[in-house]
Short mmCIF file of C-alpha atoms in Angstrom, two decimals:
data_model
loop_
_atom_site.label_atom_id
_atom_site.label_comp_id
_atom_site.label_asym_id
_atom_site.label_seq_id
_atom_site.Cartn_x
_atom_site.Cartn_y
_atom_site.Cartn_z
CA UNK P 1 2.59 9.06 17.60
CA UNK P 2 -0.94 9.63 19.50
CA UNK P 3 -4.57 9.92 17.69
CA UNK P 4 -6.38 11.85 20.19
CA UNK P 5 -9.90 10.73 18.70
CA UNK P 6 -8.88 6.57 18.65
CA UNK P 7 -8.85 5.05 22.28
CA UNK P 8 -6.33 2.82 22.85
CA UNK P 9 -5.20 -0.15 25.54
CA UNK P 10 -2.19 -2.37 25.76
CA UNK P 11 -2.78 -5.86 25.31
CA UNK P 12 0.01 -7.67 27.84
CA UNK P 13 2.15 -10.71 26.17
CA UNK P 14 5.15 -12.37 27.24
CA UNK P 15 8.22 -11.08 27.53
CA UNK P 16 9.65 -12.53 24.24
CA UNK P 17 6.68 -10.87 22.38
CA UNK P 18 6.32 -7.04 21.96
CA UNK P 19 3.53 -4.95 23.24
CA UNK P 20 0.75 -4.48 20.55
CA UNK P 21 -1.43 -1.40 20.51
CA UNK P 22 -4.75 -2.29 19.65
CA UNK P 23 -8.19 -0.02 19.15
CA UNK P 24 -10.80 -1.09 21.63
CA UNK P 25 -13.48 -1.77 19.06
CA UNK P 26 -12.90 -2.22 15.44
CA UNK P 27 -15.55 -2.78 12.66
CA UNK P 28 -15.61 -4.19 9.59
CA UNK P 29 -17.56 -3.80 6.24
CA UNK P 30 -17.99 -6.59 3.59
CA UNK P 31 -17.81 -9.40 6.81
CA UNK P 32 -19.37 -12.03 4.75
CA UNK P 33 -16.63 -11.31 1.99
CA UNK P 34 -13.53 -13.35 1.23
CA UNK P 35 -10.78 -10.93 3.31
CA UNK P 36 -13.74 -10.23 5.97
CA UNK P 37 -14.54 -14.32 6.27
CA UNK P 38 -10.42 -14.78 7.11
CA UNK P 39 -10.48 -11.35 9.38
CA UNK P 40 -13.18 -12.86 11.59
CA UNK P 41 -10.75 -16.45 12.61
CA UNK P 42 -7.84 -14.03 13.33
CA UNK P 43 -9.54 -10.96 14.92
CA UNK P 44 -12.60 -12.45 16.46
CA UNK P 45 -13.11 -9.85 19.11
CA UNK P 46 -13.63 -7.25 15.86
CA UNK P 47 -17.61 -6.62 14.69
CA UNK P 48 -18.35 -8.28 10.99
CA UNK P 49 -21.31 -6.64 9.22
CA UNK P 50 -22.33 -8.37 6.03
CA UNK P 51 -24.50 -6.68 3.18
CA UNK P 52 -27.18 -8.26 5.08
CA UNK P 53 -26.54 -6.18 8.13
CA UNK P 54 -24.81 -3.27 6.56
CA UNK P 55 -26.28 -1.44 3.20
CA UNK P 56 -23.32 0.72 2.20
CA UNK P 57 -25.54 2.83 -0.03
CA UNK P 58 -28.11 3.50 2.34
CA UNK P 59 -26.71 6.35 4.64
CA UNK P 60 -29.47 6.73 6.87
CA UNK P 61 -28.77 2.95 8.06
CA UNK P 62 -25.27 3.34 7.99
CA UNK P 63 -25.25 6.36 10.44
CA UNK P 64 -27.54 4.60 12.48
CA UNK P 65 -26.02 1.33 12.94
CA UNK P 66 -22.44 3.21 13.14
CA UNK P 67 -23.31 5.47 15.36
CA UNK P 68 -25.19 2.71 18.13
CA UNK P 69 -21.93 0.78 17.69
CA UNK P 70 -19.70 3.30 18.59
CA UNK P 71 -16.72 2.18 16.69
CA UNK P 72 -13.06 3.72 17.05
CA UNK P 73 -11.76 2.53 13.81
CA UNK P 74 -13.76 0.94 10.80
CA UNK P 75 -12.29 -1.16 8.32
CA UNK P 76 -13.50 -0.96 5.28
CA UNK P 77 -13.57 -4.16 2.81
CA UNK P 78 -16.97 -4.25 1.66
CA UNK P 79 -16.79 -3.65 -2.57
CA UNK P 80 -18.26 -4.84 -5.96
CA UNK P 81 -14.98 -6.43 -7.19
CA UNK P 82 -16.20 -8.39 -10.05
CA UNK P 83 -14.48 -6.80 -12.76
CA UNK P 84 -17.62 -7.73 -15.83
CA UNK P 85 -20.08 -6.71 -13.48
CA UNK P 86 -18.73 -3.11 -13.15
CA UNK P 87 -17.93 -3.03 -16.87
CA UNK P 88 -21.60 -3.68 -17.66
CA UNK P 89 -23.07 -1.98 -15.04
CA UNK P 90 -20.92 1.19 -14.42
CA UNK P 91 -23.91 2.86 -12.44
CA UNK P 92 -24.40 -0.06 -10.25
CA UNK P 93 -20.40 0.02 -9.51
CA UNK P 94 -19.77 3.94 -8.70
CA UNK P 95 -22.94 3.61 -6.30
CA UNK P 96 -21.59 0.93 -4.65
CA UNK P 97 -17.63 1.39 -4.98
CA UNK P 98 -17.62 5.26 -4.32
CA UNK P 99 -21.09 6.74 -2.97
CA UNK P 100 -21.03 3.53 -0.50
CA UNK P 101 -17.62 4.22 0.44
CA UNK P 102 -18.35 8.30 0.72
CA UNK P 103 -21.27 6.92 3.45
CA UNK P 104 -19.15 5.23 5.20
CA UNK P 105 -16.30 7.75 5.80
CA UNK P 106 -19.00 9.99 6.48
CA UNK P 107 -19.83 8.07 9.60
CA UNK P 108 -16.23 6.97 10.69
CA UNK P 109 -14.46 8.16 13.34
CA UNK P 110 -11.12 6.71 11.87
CA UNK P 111 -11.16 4.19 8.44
CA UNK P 112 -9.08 1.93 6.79
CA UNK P 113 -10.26 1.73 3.05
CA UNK P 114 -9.25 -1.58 1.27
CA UNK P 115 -8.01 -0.21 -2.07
CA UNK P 116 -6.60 -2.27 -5.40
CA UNK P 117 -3.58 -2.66 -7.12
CA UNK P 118 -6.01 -2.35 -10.20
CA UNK P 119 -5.54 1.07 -9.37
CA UNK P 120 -2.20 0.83 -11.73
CA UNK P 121 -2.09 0.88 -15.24
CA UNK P 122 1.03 -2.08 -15.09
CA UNK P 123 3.06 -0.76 -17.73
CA UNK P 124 6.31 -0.38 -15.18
CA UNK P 125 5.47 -2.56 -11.82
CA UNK P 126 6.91 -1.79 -8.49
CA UNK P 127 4.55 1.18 -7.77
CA UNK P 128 4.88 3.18 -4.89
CA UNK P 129 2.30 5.20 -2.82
CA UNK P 130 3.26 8.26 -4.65
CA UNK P 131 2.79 6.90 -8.24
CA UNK P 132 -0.47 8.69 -9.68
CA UNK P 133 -3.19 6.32 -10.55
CA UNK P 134 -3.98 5.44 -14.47
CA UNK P 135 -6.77 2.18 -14.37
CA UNK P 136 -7.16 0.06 -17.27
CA UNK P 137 -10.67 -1.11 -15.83
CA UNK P 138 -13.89 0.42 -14.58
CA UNK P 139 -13.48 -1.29 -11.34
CA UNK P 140 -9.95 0.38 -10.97
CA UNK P 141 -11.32 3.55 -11.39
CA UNK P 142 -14.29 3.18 -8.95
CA UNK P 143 -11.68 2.00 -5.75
CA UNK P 144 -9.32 4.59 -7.09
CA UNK P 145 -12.67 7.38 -6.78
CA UNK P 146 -13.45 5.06 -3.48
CA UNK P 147 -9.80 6.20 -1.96
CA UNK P 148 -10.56 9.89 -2.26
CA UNK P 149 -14.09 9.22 -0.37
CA UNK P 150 -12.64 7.86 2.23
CA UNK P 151 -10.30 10.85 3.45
CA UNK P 152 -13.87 12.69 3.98
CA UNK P 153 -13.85 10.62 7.39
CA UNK P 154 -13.82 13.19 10.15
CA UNK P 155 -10.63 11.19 11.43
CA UNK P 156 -7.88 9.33 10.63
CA UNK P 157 -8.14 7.57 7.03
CA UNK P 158 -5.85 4.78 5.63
CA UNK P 159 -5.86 3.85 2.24
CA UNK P 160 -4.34 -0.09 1.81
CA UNK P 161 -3.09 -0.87 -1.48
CA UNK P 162 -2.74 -4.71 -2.20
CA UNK P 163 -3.86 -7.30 -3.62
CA UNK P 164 -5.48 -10.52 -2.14
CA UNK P 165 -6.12 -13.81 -4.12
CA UNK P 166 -8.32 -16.68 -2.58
CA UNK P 167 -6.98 -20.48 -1.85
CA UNK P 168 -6.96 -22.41 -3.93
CA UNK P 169 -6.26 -19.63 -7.05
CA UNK P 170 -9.88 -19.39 -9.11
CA UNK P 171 -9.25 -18.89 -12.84
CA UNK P 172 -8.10 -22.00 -14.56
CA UNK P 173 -6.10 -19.41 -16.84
CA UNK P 174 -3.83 -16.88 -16.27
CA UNK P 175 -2.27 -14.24 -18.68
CA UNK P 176 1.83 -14.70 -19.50
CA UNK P 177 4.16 -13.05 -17.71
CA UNK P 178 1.46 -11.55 -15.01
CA UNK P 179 3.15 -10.21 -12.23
CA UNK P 180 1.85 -9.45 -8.53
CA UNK P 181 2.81 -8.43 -5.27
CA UNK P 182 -0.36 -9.93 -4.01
CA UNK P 183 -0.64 -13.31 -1.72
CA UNK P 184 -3.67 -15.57 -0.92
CA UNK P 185 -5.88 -14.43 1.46
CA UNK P 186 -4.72 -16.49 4.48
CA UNK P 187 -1.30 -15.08 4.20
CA UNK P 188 -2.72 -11.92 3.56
CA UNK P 189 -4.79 -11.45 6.28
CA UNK P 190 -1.37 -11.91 9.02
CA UNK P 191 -0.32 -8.59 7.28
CA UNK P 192 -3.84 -6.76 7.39
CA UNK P 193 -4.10 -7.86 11.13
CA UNK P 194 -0.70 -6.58 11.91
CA UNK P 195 -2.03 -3.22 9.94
CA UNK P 196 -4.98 -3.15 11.87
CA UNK P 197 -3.58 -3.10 15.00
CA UNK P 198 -0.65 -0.47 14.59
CA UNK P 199 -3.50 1.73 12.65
CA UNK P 200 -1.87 5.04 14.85
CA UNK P 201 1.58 4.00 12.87
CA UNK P 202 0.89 3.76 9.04
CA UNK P 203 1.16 7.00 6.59
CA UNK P 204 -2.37 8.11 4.70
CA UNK P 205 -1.48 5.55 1.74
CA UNK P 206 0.40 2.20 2.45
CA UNK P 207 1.07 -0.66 0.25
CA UNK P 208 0.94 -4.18 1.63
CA UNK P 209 1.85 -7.06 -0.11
CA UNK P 210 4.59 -9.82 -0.63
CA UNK P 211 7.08 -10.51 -3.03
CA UNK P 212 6.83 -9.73 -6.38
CA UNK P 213 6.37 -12.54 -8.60
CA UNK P 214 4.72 -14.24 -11.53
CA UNK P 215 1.02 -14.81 -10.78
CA UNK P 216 0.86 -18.16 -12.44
CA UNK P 217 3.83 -19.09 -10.04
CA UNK P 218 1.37 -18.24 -7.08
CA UNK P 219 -1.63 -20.02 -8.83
CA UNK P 220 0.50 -22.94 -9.96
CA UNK P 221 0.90 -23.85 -5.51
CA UNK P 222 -2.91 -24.65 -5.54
CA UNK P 223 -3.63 -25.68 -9.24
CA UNK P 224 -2.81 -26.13 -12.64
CA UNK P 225 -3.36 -22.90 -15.02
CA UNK P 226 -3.21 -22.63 -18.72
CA UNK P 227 -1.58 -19.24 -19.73
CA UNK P 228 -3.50 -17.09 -22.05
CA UNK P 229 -2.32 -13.78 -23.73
CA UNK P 230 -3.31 -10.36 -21.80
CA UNK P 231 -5.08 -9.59 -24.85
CA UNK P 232 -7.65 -12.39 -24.75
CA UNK P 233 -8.63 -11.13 -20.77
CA UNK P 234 -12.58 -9.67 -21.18
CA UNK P 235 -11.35 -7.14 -19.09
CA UNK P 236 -8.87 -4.97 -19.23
CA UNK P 237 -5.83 -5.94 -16.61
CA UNK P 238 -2.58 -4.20 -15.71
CA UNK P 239 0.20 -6.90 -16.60
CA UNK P 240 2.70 -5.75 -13.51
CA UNK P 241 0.83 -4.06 -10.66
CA UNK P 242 3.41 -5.26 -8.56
CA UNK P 243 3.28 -2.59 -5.63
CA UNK P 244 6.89 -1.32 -3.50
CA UNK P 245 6.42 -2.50 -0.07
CA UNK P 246 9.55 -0.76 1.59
CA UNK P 247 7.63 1.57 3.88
CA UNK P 248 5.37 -2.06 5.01
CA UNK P 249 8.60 -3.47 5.76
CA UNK P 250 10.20 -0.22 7.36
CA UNK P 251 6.88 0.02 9.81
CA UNK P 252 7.00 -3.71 10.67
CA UNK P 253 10.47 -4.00 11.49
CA UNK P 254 9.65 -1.17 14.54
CA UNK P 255 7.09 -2.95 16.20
#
């Protein structure tokens, strides 16, 4: 498979290691975020544009500032992922979520847009790429919007599906029998890099993610939760977003 419009070079490794196919110069939104802060120790030859360097709702800058960098593939993270906040400030989170993300497809060549499994209503788990969004939450429905923005790039888009949790877990509670296919970000970011860099490979919509399993399991490795009913959550929160990772697996087993 070839993408006329992404240049490409071989990076040489040993011979017990496999070729990797990597775009010449990648940039990333939301750099001073939690996946962008563990991007930049793995991928440090990418460009990382924090809010303070990037505005995602100002298109005049963003065509600007794309346009003298010249990218080949843009990566997408930057987001208001707060769940409250875009409850209470709906305007604030469609500006932001999907106009921000419409700016910056706008001004790709290529993009990978970081999407959530929030996207899911969690009534059956195990969703695949083909399984038609229903979001219990504002937020949901502003990366769900997001996803549609970013196929207005005049290239390739990617839409990544997962779910990314920071070490050690951050709520002291967790709701009963909460599942996940999501990992924290350290472990995470091995998969995104391995995304990034086989970009030319992946379908429009990919899931990436782990193993299914209980989210207090995952928060119990880094501290001790109390579990709560769904119910009492401010917000709502799909109870098993779990996502099918079999075409992940498929495409990594080929490289």
């Amino acid at each position: 498979l070839t993408l006329p419009c992404l240049r490409l070079r071989l990076l040489c490794q040993t011979t017990k290691e496999r070729n990797t196919v990597v775009s010449e110069r990648i940039v990333f939104t939301g750099g001073d975020g939690m996946i962008g802060r563990e991007m930049r120790k793995i991928m440090p030859q990418a460009i990382f544009l924090g809010h303070g360097e990037l505005e995602i709702t100002n298109r005049g800058s963003i065509e600007s500032i794309l346009g003298n960098l010249n990218p080949d593939l843009v990566v997408h993270l930057a987001a208001l992922t707060n769940l409250t906040t875009c409850e209470n400030n709906k305007e604030y989170a469609y500006r932001v979520n999907v106009e921000g993300t419409r700016n910056i497809a706008l001004a790709s060549p290529n993009i990978m847009y970081w999407c959530s499994d929030y996207i899911h209503d969690g009534k059956k788990g195990n969703y695949s790429e083909h399984d038609i969004p229903t979001p219990l939450s504002y937020y949901g429905w502003t990366k769900y919007l997001g996803s549609l923005e970013a196929r207005k790039c005049r290239g390739k888009s990617v839409v990544v599906i997962t779910s990314v949790k920071p070490r050690p877990y951050k709520h002291p509670v967790v709701p009963r029998g909460m599942y996940s296919s999501g990992g924290y970000v350290d472990d995470m970011a091995k998969e995104f890099k391995l995304a990034i860099e086989h970009f030319q490979y992946l379908p429009e919509t990919i899931n990436i993610g782990l193993e299914k399993r209980l989210l207090s399991e995952l928060a119990e490795e880094t501290r001790k939760v109390k579990l709560i009913d769904i119910a009492d959550v401010p917000v709502p929160v799909p109870l098993d977003s779990s996502l099918d990772v079999t075409t992940w697996k498929r495409i990594k087993a080929r490289l």
